[in-house]
Coordinates of C-alpha atoms and ligand atoms in Angstrom, one line a residue:
M126 CA 30.8 -23.6 -95.9
A127 CA 28.3 -22.2 -93.6
L128 CA 26.1 -25.3 -92.6
D129 CA 22.5 -24.7 -92.7
M130 CA 20.5 -26.8 -90.0
E131 CA 17.8 -27.6 -92.4
K132 CA 20.0 -29.9 -94.2
I133 CA 21.2 -31.8 -91.2
V134 CA 17.4 -32.2 -90.0
S135 CA 16.4 -33.2 -93.4
L136 CA 19.1 -35.6 -93.8
C137 CA 18.6 -37.0 -90.3
K138 CA 14.7 -37.9 -91.2
R139 CA 15.4 -39.0 -94.8
R140 CA 18.1 -41.5 -93.9
G141 CA 16.8 -42.6 -90.3
F142 CA 18.9 -41.0 -88.0
V143 CA 16.4 -38.7 -86.1
F144 CA 12.7 -38.7 -85.8
Q145 CA 10.3 -36.4 -83.9
S146 CA 8.4 -38.4 -81.0
S147 CA 5.3 -39.5 -81.8
E148 CA 5.1 -37.9 -85.2
I149 CA 2.0 -39.2 -86.6
Y150 CA 0.1 -37.7 -83.8
G151 CA 1.9 -34.2 -84.7
G152 CA 4.9 -35.0 -82.2
I153 CA 5.6 -33.7 -78.8
S154 CA 7.8 -30.8 -78.3
G155 CA 11.3 -31.6 -76.6
F156 CA 11.3 -35.3 -77.2
W157 CA 13.0 -37.3 -80.1
D158 CA 13.3 -40.6 -81.4
Y159 CA 16.6 -42.4 -83.1
G160 CA 15.8 -44.4 -86.1
P161 CA 17.7 -47.4 -87.2
L162 CA 21.0 -45.3 -88.0
G163 CA 20.7 -43.0 -85.5
V164 CA 20.4 -45.6 -82.6
E165 CA 23.8 -47.1 -84.1
L166 CA 25.7 -43.7 -84.1
K167 CA 24.6 -43.0 -80.5
R168 CA 25.1 -46.3 -79.3
N169 CA 28.9 -46.2 -80.9
I170 CA 29.0 -42.8 -78.8
K171 CA 28.3 -44.2 -75.7
D172 CA 30.4 -47.1 -76.4
A173 CA 33.2 -45.2 -77.3
W174 CA 32.8 -42.8 -74.0
W175 CA 32.5 -46.4 -71.9
N176 CA 35.5 -48.0 -73.6
D177 CA 37.8 -44.8 -73.2
M178 CA 36.5 -43.5 -69.8
V179 CA 35.5 -46.9 -67.7
R180 CA 37.3 -49.9 -69.3
N181 CA 40.2 -48.4 -70.6
P182 CA 40.7 -45.1 -69.1
P183 CA 44.0 -42.5 -70.0
P184 CA 46.7 -42.8 -67.8
G185 CA 46.7 -40.3 -64.9
P186 CA 48.6 -37.3 -64.5
D187 CA 51.8 -39.0 -63.7
G188 CA 51.4 -41.8 -66.3
E189 CA 49.7 -44.1 -63.5
E190 CA 46.7 -46.5 -64.0
I191 CA 43.7 -44.8 -63.1
S192 CA 40.5 -46.6 -61.1
M193 CA 37.2 -46.4 -62.9
V194 CA 34.0 -48.6 -62.4
G195 CA 30.6 -48.1 -63.8
L196 CA 27.0 -48.1 -62.0
D197 CA 23.3 -48.4 -63.6
C198 CA 20.8 -46.5 -61.3
S199 CA 17.2 -46.3 -61.2
L200 CA 15.7 -43.5 -63.0
I201 CA 13.1 -42.7 -59.8
M202 CA 14.7 -42.7 -56.5
N203 CA 13.9 -41.7 -52.9
P204 CA 12.5 -38.0 -53.3
R205 CA 14.6 -37.1 -50.2
V206 CA 18.0 -37.7 -52.6
W207 CA 16.6 -34.3 -54.6
E208 CA 16.0 -32.7 -51.4
A209 CA 19.6 -33.2 -50.3
S210 CA 20.8 -32.5 -53.7
G211 CA 19.1 -29.2 -53.9
H212 CA 16.8 -30.1 -56.9
V213 CA 13.5 -29.7 -55.1
G214 CA 14.4 -26.5 -53.7
G215 CA 16.4 -24.5 -56.5
F216 CA 16.1 -26.6 -59.6
S217 CA 14.1 -24.0 -61.2
D218 CA 13.7 -21.3 -63.8
P219 CA 12.2 -17.8 -63.1
M220 CA 9.0 -17.9 -65.6
V221 CA 6.5 -15.3 -66.3
D222 CA 3.0 -15.7 -67.7
C223 CA 1.2 -13.7 -70.0
K224 CA -2.6 -12.9 -69.2
T225 CA -3.5 -11.6 -72.5
E226 CA -6.2 -13.2 -74.5
G227 CA -4.9 -15.0 -77.2
C228 CA -1.5 -15.1 -76.0
K229 CA -1.4 -16.7 -72.7
G230 CA 2.2 -17.7 -73.2
R231 CA 4.8 -18.6 -70.4
F232 CA 8.3 -17.2 -71.0
R233 CA 11.6 -17.5 -68.9
A234 CA 11.9 -14.1 -67.2
D235 CA 15.7 -14.0 -67.9
Q236 CA 15.2 -14.8 -71.8
L237 CA 12.5 -12.3 -72.7
K238 CA 14.6 -10.5 -75.1
G239 CA 15.3 -13.6 -77.2
A240 CA 11.5 -14.7 -77.2
Q241 CA 8.4 -13.8 -79.4
C242 CA 5.1 -12.6 -78.3
K243 CA 2.3 -14.8 -80.0
L244 CA 0.3 -11.7 -80.7
K245 CA 2.9 -9.5 -82.0
P246 CA 5.6 -11.5 -83.6
S247 CA 7.9 -8.5 -84.4
K248 CA 7.9 -7.9 -80.3
C249 CA 9.4 -9.4 -77.3
P250 CA 6.9 -10.2 -74.6
G251 CA 6.2 -7.0 -72.4
E252 CA 7.1 -4.8 -75.4
F253 CA 3.7 -4.8 -76.9
E254 CA 1.1 -2.6 -75.3
K255 CA -1.6 -5.3 -74.5
C256 CA 1.1 -7.5 -72.5
Q257 CA 0.3 -8.3 -69.2
L258 CA 3.2 -10.1 -67.6
T259 CA 3.0 -11.7 -64.2
E260 CA 6.0 -11.3 -61.6
P261 CA 8.3 -14.0 -62.3
R262 CA 8.0 -17.1 -60.5
A263 CA 9.8 -20.3 -60.0
F264 CA 9.1 -23.1 -62.0
N265 CA 10.6 -26.4 -61.1
L266 CA 12.0 -28.3 -64.0
M267 CA 11.8 -31.9 -62.5
F268 CA 9.0 -34.1 -63.8
Q269 CA 6.8 -35.1 -61.0
T270 CA 4.9 -38.5 -60.8
Y271 CA 3.6 -40.7 -58.1
V272 CA 4.7 -44.2 -56.7
G273 CA 2.1 -46.8 -55.7
A274 CA -1.6 -46.6 -55.9
V275 CA -2.4 -43.5 -54.0
Q276 CA -1.7 -40.0 -55.3
D277 CA -0.8 -37.8 -52.7
A278 CA 1.9 -35.7 -51.0
S279 CA 3.5 -38.8 -49.7
S280 CA 3.8 -40.7 -52.6
V281 CA 5.4 -38.0 -55.0
A282 CA 8.2 -38.9 -56.8
Y283 CA 10.4 -37.6 -59.6
L284 CA 12.0 -38.7 -63.0
R285 CA 15.8 -37.9 -62.2
P286 CA 17.1 -34.8 -63.7
E287 CA 20.6 -36.1 -63.7
T288 CA 22.4 -39.4 -63.3
A289 CA 25.0 -37.9 -60.9
Q290 CA 22.9 -38.3 -57.6
G291 CA 22.6 -42.1 -58.3
I292 CA 26.3 -42.0 -58.0
F293 CA 26.8 -40.2 -54.8
A294 CA 23.8 -42.0 -53.1
N295 CA 25.8 -45.1 -54.0
F296 CA 29.0 -44.0 -53.1
K297 CA 29.6 -45.9 -49.7
N298 CA 28.0 -49.1 -51.4
V299 CA 30.7 -49.3 -54.3
L300 CA 33.3 -48.2 -51.9
D301 CA 32.1 -51.2 -49.4
S302 CA 31.6 -53.8 -52.2
S303 CA 35.1 -53.2 -53.9
R304 CA 38.8 -52.7 -53.1
L305 CA 38.9 -49.3 -54.5
R306 CA 41.0 -46.6 -52.9
V307 CA 40.8 -42.8 -53.2
P308 CA 41.4 -41.6 -56.1
F309 CA 38.7 -43.4 -58.1
G310 CA 36.1 -42.7 -60.3
I311 CA 32.2 -44.0 -61.1
A312 CA 30.6 -43.6 -64.0
Q313 CA 27.0 -44.0 -65.5
I314 CA 25.3 -43.5 -68.7
G315 CA 21.8 -42.9 -68.6
K316 CA 18.5 -41.1 -69.4
A317 CA 17.6 -37.8 -67.6
F318 CA 14.6 -35.6 -67.6
R319 CA 14.0 -31.9 -67.4
N320 CA 10.6 -30.2 -68.0
E321 CA 12.5 -27.4 -70.2
I322 CA 10.5 -24.4 -70.7
N323 CA 11.8 -23.7 -74.0
P324 CA 13.1 -27.1 -75.6
R325 CA 14.8 -25.8 -79.0
N326 CA 17.5 -26.3 -81.5
Y327 CA 16.3 -29.6 -82.6
T328 CA 17.8 -32.2 -80.0
F329 CA 20.0 -29.7 -78.5
R330 CA 17.8 -28.9 -75.6
S331 CA 15.4 -31.9 -74.9
R332 CA 13.1 -32.8 -72.0
E333 CA 14.4 -36.5 -72.1
F334 CA 17.9 -36.9 -72.9
E335 CA 21.0 -39.1 -72.1
Q336 CA 23.8 -38.0 -70.0
M337 CA 27.4 -39.6 -69.6
E338 CA 28.6 -38.6 -66.2
I339 CA 31.8 -39.6 -64.3
E340 CA 32.1 -38.7 -60.4
F341 CA 35.9 -38.8 -59.5
F342 CA 36.4 -39.0 -55.8
C343 CA 39.8 -37.8 -54.9
N344 CA 41.7 -36.4 -51.7
P345 CA 40.8 -32.4 -51.4
K346 CA 44.7 -31.9 -51.3
E347 CA 44.8 -33.2 -54.9
S348 CA 41.6 -32.1 -56.3
M349 CA 42.8 -29.0 -58.4
K350 CA 45.4 -31.3 -60.1
W351 CA 42.5 -34.0 -61.0
Y352 CA 40.2 -30.9 -62.3
Q353 CA 42.7 -29.9 -64.5
W354 CA 43.7 -33.4 -65.9
W355 CA 40.0 -34.4 -66.4
R356 CA 39.2 -31.0 -68.2
D357 CA 42.2 -31.7 -70.5
R358 CA 41.4 -35.4 -71.3
R359 CA 37.6 -34.5 -71.9
I360 CA 38.9 -32.0 -74.4
Q361 CA 41.3 -34.4 -76.0
W362 CA 38.3 -37.3 -76.2
Y363 CA 36.1 -35.0 -78.4
S364 CA 39.1 -34.4 -80.6
R365 CA 40.1 -38.1 -80.9
L366 CA 36.8 -38.6 -82.4
G367 CA 37.1 -36.2 -85.2
I368 CA 35.7 -32.9 -83.7
A369 CA 37.9 -30.2 -85.3
S370 CA 39.6 -28.4 -82.4
S371 CA 39.0 -25.1 -84.0
Q372 CA 35.2 -25.9 -83.4
L373 CA 35.6 -26.7 -79.6
R374 CA 36.1 -23.9 -76.9
P375 CA 36.8 -24.8 -73.4
R376 CA 35.5 -21.9 -71.4
E377 CA 36.3 -21.5 -67.9
Q378 CA 33.1 -20.1 -66.0
A379 CA 33.7 -16.7 -64.4
Q380 CA 33.3 -16.4 -60.7
D381 CA 29.9 -15.0 -60.9
E382 CA 28.7 -17.8 -63.1
L383 CA 29.7 -20.7 -60.7
A384 CA 27.4 -22.5 -58.8
H385 CA 27.7 -21.6 -55.2
Y386 CA 29.4 -25.0 -54.3
S387 CA 32.0 -25.1 -57.3
I388 CA 35.4 -24.4 -57.0
G389 CA 36.0 -24.3 -60.6
T390 CA 33.9 -25.5 -64.0
T391 CA 34.9 -25.5 -67.4
D392 CA 32.0 -25.8 -70.3
I393 CA 33.4 -27.7 -73.1
E394 CA 31.5 -26.0 -75.9
Y395 CA 31.0 -26.7 -79.6
M396 CA 30.2 -24.2 -82.3
F397 CA 26.8 -25.6 -83.6
P398 CA 25.5 -24.2 -87.0
F399 CA 22.3 -23.0 -85.2
A400 CA 24.1 -20.6 -82.8
D401 CA 26.5 -17.4 -83.1
E402 CA 28.2 -18.8 -79.8
P403 CA 29.7 -22.1 -79.2
Q404 CA 27.1 -23.8 -76.9
E405 CA 27.8 -26.4 -74.0
L406 CA 28.7 -29.9 -74.7
E407 CA 29.9 -31.2 -71.4
G408 CA 30.7 -29.2 -68.0
V409 CA 33.7 -30.2 -66.0
A410 CA 33.0 -29.0 -62.4
H411 CA 35.2 -29.1 -59.4
R412 CA 32.2 -29.9 -57.1
G413 CA 34.6 -29.9 -53.5
S414 CA 32.7 -32.1 -51.0
Y415 CA 29.2 -30.4 -51.3
D416 CA 27.2 -33.7 -52.7
L417 CA 28.6 -36.0 -50.2
G418 CA 28.1 -33.4 -47.5
Q419 CA 24.7 -33.0 -48.2
H420 CA 23.8 -36.6 -48.6
Q421 CA 25.5 -37.3 -45.0
K422 CA 23.7 -34.5 -43.6
H423 CA 20.1 -35.6 -44.9
S424 CA 20.6 -39.2 -44.7
G425 CA 22.4 -39.4 -41.5
K426 CA 25.0 -41.9 -42.9
D427 CA 28.9 -41.6 -42.5
L428 CA 30.0 -41.0 -46.1
T429 CA 33.6 -40.2 -45.2
Y430 CA 36.7 -42.0 -46.3
F431 CA 39.3 -43.6 -44.1
D432 CA 42.6 -43.4 -45.7
E433 CA 44.1 -46.7 -44.2
E434 CA 47.2 -46.6 -46.2
A435 CA 48.1 -43.3 -44.8
W436 CA 47.2 -44.6 -41.1
E437 CA 49.3 -47.7 -41.1
R438 CA 52.2 -45.6 -42.6
D439 CA 51.8 -42.8 -39.6
K440 CA 50.3 -44.6 -36.7
A441 CA 53.8 -45.8 -35.2
G442 CA 54.8 -42.3 -34.7
F443 CA 51.5 -41.6 -32.6
G444 CA 52.3 -44.4 -29.9
T445 CA 48.8 -45.8 -30.4
G446 CA 47.3 -48.2 -32.9
S447 CA 43.7 -47.1 -32.6
F448 CA 42.6 -44.3 -35.2
K449 CA 39.4 -43.8 -32.8
A450 CA 41.5 -43.4 -29.5
W451 CA 44.0 -41.0 -31.4
A452 CA 41.2 -39.0 -32.9
A453 CA 39.1 -38.3 -29.9
K454 CA 42.2 -36.1 -28.5
P455 CA 41.4 -32.6 -29.2
E456 CA 45.2 -31.6 -29.9
N457 CA 44.7 -34.1 -32.9
A458 CA 41.4 -32.4 -34.2
E459 CA 43.2 -30.6 -37.0
A460 CA 45.1 -33.7 -38.4
I461 CA 42.2 -35.9 -38.4
A462 CA 41.6 -34.8 -42.2
N463 CA 45.0 -36.5 -43.3
Y464 CA 43.1 -39.8 -42.5
Q465 CA 39.6 -39.2 -42.6
F466 CA 37.7 -36.8 -44.9
L467 CA 35.1 -36.3 -47.4
P468 CA 36.4 -36.7 -50.8
H469 CA 36.4 -33.8 -53.1
V470 CA 34.5 -34.5 -56.6
I471 CA 35.4 -33.9 -60.2
E472 CA 32.5 -34.1 -62.2
P473 CA 32.9 -34.2 -66.2
S474 CA 29.3 -34.6 -67.4
A475 CA 28.3 -34.9 -70.9
G476 CA 25.3 -35.1 -72.9
A477 CA 25.1 -38.3 -75.3
D478 CA 22.2 -36.6 -77.2
R479 CA 24.2 -33.3 -77.4
F480 CA 27.5 -34.9 -78.7
T481 CA 25.3 -37.0 -81.2
L482 CA 24.1 -33.7 -82.6
A483 CA 27.6 -32.5 -82.7
V484 CA 28.8 -35.4 -84.6
L485 CA 26.2 -35.1 -87.2
C486 CA 26.8 -31.3 -87.6
E487 CA 30.6 -32.0 -87.9
A488 CA 30.3 -35.0 -90.3
Y489 CA 28.0 -33.3 -92.9
Q490 CA 30.0 -32.5 -96.1
E491 CA 29.3 -31.5 -99.7
D492 CA 31.4 -31.9 -102.6
K493 CA 31.5 -32.6 -106.2
L494 CA 32.7 -35.9 -107.7
P495 CA 32.6 -37.4 -111.3
N496 CA 29.8 -39.6 -112.2
E497 CA 29.9 -42.8 -114.6
K498 CA 29.8 -40.6 -117.7
G499 CA 32.6 -38.4 -116.2
E500 CA 30.3 -35.3 -115.3
L501 CA 30.7 -33.7 -111.9
E502 CA 27.8 -34.6 -109.6
E503 CA 27.0 -33.1 -106.2
R504 CA 27.5 -35.6 -103.5
I505 CA 26.5 -35.2 -99.8
Y506 CA 28.7 -37.5 -97.3
M507 CA 28.8 -37.8 -93.6
K508 CA 32.4 -38.0 -92.4
F509 CA 31.9 -39.9 -89.4
H510 CA 35.0 -41.3 -87.3
P511 CA 35.3 -44.9 -88.2
R512 CA 34.4 -45.6 -84.6
L513 CA 31.1 -43.6 -84.5
A514 CA 30.0 -44.8 -88.2
P515 CA 26.7 -46.7 -87.7
I516 CA 27.7 -49.0 -90.6
K517 CA 31.5 -49.8 -90.9
A518 CA 31.6 -51.1 -94.3
A519 CA 29.4 -51.8 -97.4
I520 CA 29.9 -55.0 -99.6
F521 CA 28.9 -54.7 -103.4
P522 CA 29.2 -57.4 -106.1
L523 CA 29.9 -55.3 -109.2
V524 CA 27.3 -57.4 -111.1
R525 CA 24.7 -60.0 -110.2
K526 CA 26.3 -62.7 -112.0
E527 CA 29.6 -64.6 -112.8
G528 CA 29.6 -66.0 -109.2
M529 CA 30.2 -62.6 -107.9
P530 CA 27.1 -62.2 -105.5
E531 CA 28.4 -65.8 -103.9
K532 CA 31.8 -64.3 -103.0
A533 CA 30.3 -61.0 -101.8
Q534 CA 27.9 -62.8 -99.6
A535 CA 30.7 -65.0 -98.0
L536 CA 32.7 -61.8 -97.5
Y537 CA 29.7 -60.1 -95.8
R538 CA 28.6 -63.1 -93.5
E539 CA 32.2 -63.2 -92.3
L540 CA 32.8 -59.5 -91.7
K541 CA 29.2 -59.2 -90.0
R542 CA 30.3 -61.4 -87.0
D543 CA 32.3 -58.6 -85.8
F544 CA 31.0 -55.4 -87.5
L545 CA 27.7 -53.8 -88.6
V546 CA 28.2 -54.2 -92.4
A547 CA 25.8 -53.7 -95.3
Y548 CA 25.2 -55.8 -98.3
D549 CA 23.9 -54.1 -101.7
D550 CA 23.7 -55.4 -105.0
K551 CA 21.0 -53.1 -106.3
G552 CA 21.6 -50.2 -109.2
A553 CA 24.7 -49.0 -110.5
V554 CA 27.8 -49.2 -108.3
G555 CA 28.3 -45.6 -108.4
R556 CA 24.6 -45.0 -106.8
R557 CA 25.7 -47.7 -104.2
Y558 CA 28.6 -45.9 -103.6
R559 CA 26.6 -42.6 -103.0
R560 CA 23.9 -44.0 -100.6
Q561 CA 26.6 -45.3 -98.6
D562 CA 28.7 -41.9 -98.5
E563 CA 25.1 -40.1 -97.3
I564 CA 25.2 -42.2 -94.2
G565 CA 28.8 -42.2 -93.4
T566 CA 30.0 -45.8 -94.3
P567 CA 33.8 -45.4 -94.5
F568 CA 34.6 -48.3 -96.4
C569 CA 32.9 -49.9 -99.7
I570 CA 34.3 -53.1 -100.7
T571 CA 33.6 -54.2 -104.3
I572 CA 33.9 -57.9 -105.5
D573 CA 34.6 -57.7 -109.4
G574 CA 36.2 -59.9 -112.3
D575 CA 39.7 -59.7 -110.6
T576 CA 38.3 -61.1 -107.5
L577 CA 37.3 -64.4 -109.0
K578 CA 40.8 -64.8 -110.4
N579 CA 42.9 -63.5 -107.6
D580 CA 40.8 -63.4 -104.7
T581 CA 41.4 -59.8 -104.1
V582 CA 38.6 -57.0 -103.7
T583 CA 38.8 -53.1 -104.0
I584 CA 38.2 -51.0 -101.1
R585 CA 37.1 -47.3 -101.5
D586 CA 37.5 -44.6 -99.2
R587 CA 34.4 -42.6 -98.2
D588 CA 36.5 -39.0 -98.0
T589 CA 38.8 -39.1 -100.8
S590 CA 36.7 -41.7 -102.9
K591 CA 39.9 -43.3 -103.9
Q592 CA 40.1 -47.0 -104.4
R593 CA 43.0 -49.7 -103.9
R594 CA 43.1 -53.3 -104.3
V595 CA 43.9 -55.6 -101.2
P596 CA 43.4 -59.5 -100.7
M597 CA 40.1 -60.6 -99.4
K598 CA 41.8 -62.2 -96.4
E599 CA 42.8 -58.7 -95.1
V600 CA 39.7 -56.9 -95.3
A601 CA 38.7 -57.5 -91.8
A602 CA 42.1 -56.5 -90.5
E603 CA 41.7 -53.0 -92.4
I604 CA 38.5 -52.3 -90.6
R605 CA 39.8 -53.5 -87.5
A606 CA 42.5 -51.0 -87.8
A607 CA 40.3 -47.9 -88.5
L608 CA 38.5 -48.7 -85.3
V609 CA 41.3 -48.8 -82.8
P610 CA 41.2 -45.9 -80.3
A611 CA 43.9 -43.1 -80.9
E612 CA 46.8 -42.8 -78.1
W613 CA 46.2 -40.5 -75.6
Ligands
GAP287 N1 25.3 -33.4 -63.0 C1 25.6 -32.0 -63.5 C2 24.8 -31.9 -64.6 O1 23.8 -32.3 -64.7 P1 24.3 -29.9 -66.6 O2 25.4 -29.0 -67.1 O3 22.9 -29.6 -66.1 O4 25.1 -30.8 -65.4 C3 25.4 -31.9 -68.0 O5 24.2 -31.1 -67.5 C4 25.1 -32.0 -69.6 O6 23.8 -32.8 -69.8 C5 25.1 -30.9 -70.5 O7 26.5 -30.6 -70.9 C6 24.7 -31.4 -71.4 O8 25.6 -32.0 -72.6 C7 23.5 -32.3 -71.2 N2 21.8 -31.6 -71.1 C8 21.6 -31.0 -70.0 N3 20.4 -30.4 -70.2 C9 19.9 -30.9 -71.5 C10 19.0 -31.0 -72.3 N4 17.8 -30.2 -71.8 N5 18.8 -31.6 -73.2 C11 20.1 -32.5 -73.7 N6 21.0 -32.4 -73.2 C12 21.2 -31.8 -71.9

C-alpha cells in the first residue's frame, strides 16, 4: 500500500497527535504542537531511548557493561560556545533573494531546482524572465536573542541549534564529579532551534525540535571499534521498536559529504512516504577530538583525559612515579598520548520528532473487518509497538448493567496505577474497538457475563482482532510482558 501523507496528517489532527502551532491565528511555519495522544507517544519514544541508552545500555563490543550518564543543559549558553563549535562562523545555508515585485522570495541557492517561483509556479526561481536573483549569501540558522535589559552586541545570545555542545562544555564537570573512566557516554534529550529556510514535510524539518544525543568519549586507539558498534546498535534500536528493516537504510557518507573534522558518518535513514529517497532519522558520527579540541582552545581550559590506570600499570618501568616529570623529558613526547589525550567522540544524534513521525508513518494500517452484522467494514489501525503506544489498554464493560461497570472500573483503577489505560462504556463494543484501533491501543479488555461467573475477561489483540479469555488477575502481567524491551 502506498501511504498517502495526507491520511497521516488528517489522523494526527483528528485524534489529537499533532496540531499546527498557534493554529487559531493561522499557524506559524515550522512549529508544531503535540496533542494529548502525541505527547504520550513522543514521551514513550524519549523514555525508550533514555532507558535503552542511558539506564540500561546494550552490552559493549566484548559483552562488557558500558558506562552512560545523562545531562540536562540550558538552552541558552555563553555565545563563545557557538564560536568554538563553529556555529557562529559556519552554521549557514547559502541563500538568494528575488528582487522582483510580487515575488520577493528567499530560496536556498543549492535547492533552486526543487523550489517554485511565486510568480510562475511552473518555473523554478531564476528560470522566469522577470526573476532578479541576488548572489548567494550566507544565512545563519541560529535564532538570536539578547540576555539582560540592554539589547546590544555585548548581550547577543543564541538558542542552541543542537544539544551536543552542552555535553562537550560539561565534559570536565562530569568527569570530575563522577568516577567515570574512558570509555563512557553522556546523553541528553532536549529542544534545539534552527531558523530553517524551508521548513517542510510536516514535522520532518521544523524550526523547533527535540534531539536525543549521545557523545561517547573513547581512547582514540579504540574509536573505530566504538563507531561501528554504536552505528549497529542504533540501527538495531529502531528495529526493536517496530520499524521494518526494509524501511531503514544505513548510509555511509561519502568522503566529499563528510564534515571537515569527521572521520566517518553513517546516516540512518527511513523511507518516509513524502519522499522518493530515504531521509535522515539520525546521524552516527565519528567526530575525532574536534569538539573537545575547539573548546580547549577557546576556553583555555585543559580538557585532556589522564588515564591513571595505564600510568599506574606502566610507571614502575620508567623509574619515576611522577607523570609530570616523565612527560617533561623530550624523548617521551610521543608516548605521552598513551596516558594523556583528548578523547575521540562517537556521536549518535537522533531527532525525537523525526522518529515520532516515522513511528506514525510505520504504524498506519488499513484493512477490512466484519462488523456486528458480519459485513466487511474498513478500519484504520495504528500498529504501534506496545512500548510506544500512547494507551496500553482499554477496559470495556460489555453493557452498562448487571454489575459489569463495577467490575470494569475496579480493573481500570488497578491498571492505571502502572499503565496509561482508558475506560470506555459508550456505544456498541465494535465501535469502541475501532476507536482504540485508530489510536493504536494494543489491548482491549472486555468484562462480560462470564466475568461475573468466573472472574475471566477477554483480551482482544489490536492487530489480529483475535480474542482470548484470561483470568482477570493476570491482565496486568499480560500488559507488562508486552512492554519488556527485546534482547539486544
Ligand atoms: N550534533 C549533531 C547534529 O545536530 P544534525 O544531523 O544536524 O546533527 C541530528 O541533527 C538530528 O537532529 C537529525 O538526524 C534529525 O533527526 C534532527 N534534526 C536536525 N534538524 C532538524 C529539523 N530542522 N527538524 C527536525 N529534526 C531535525
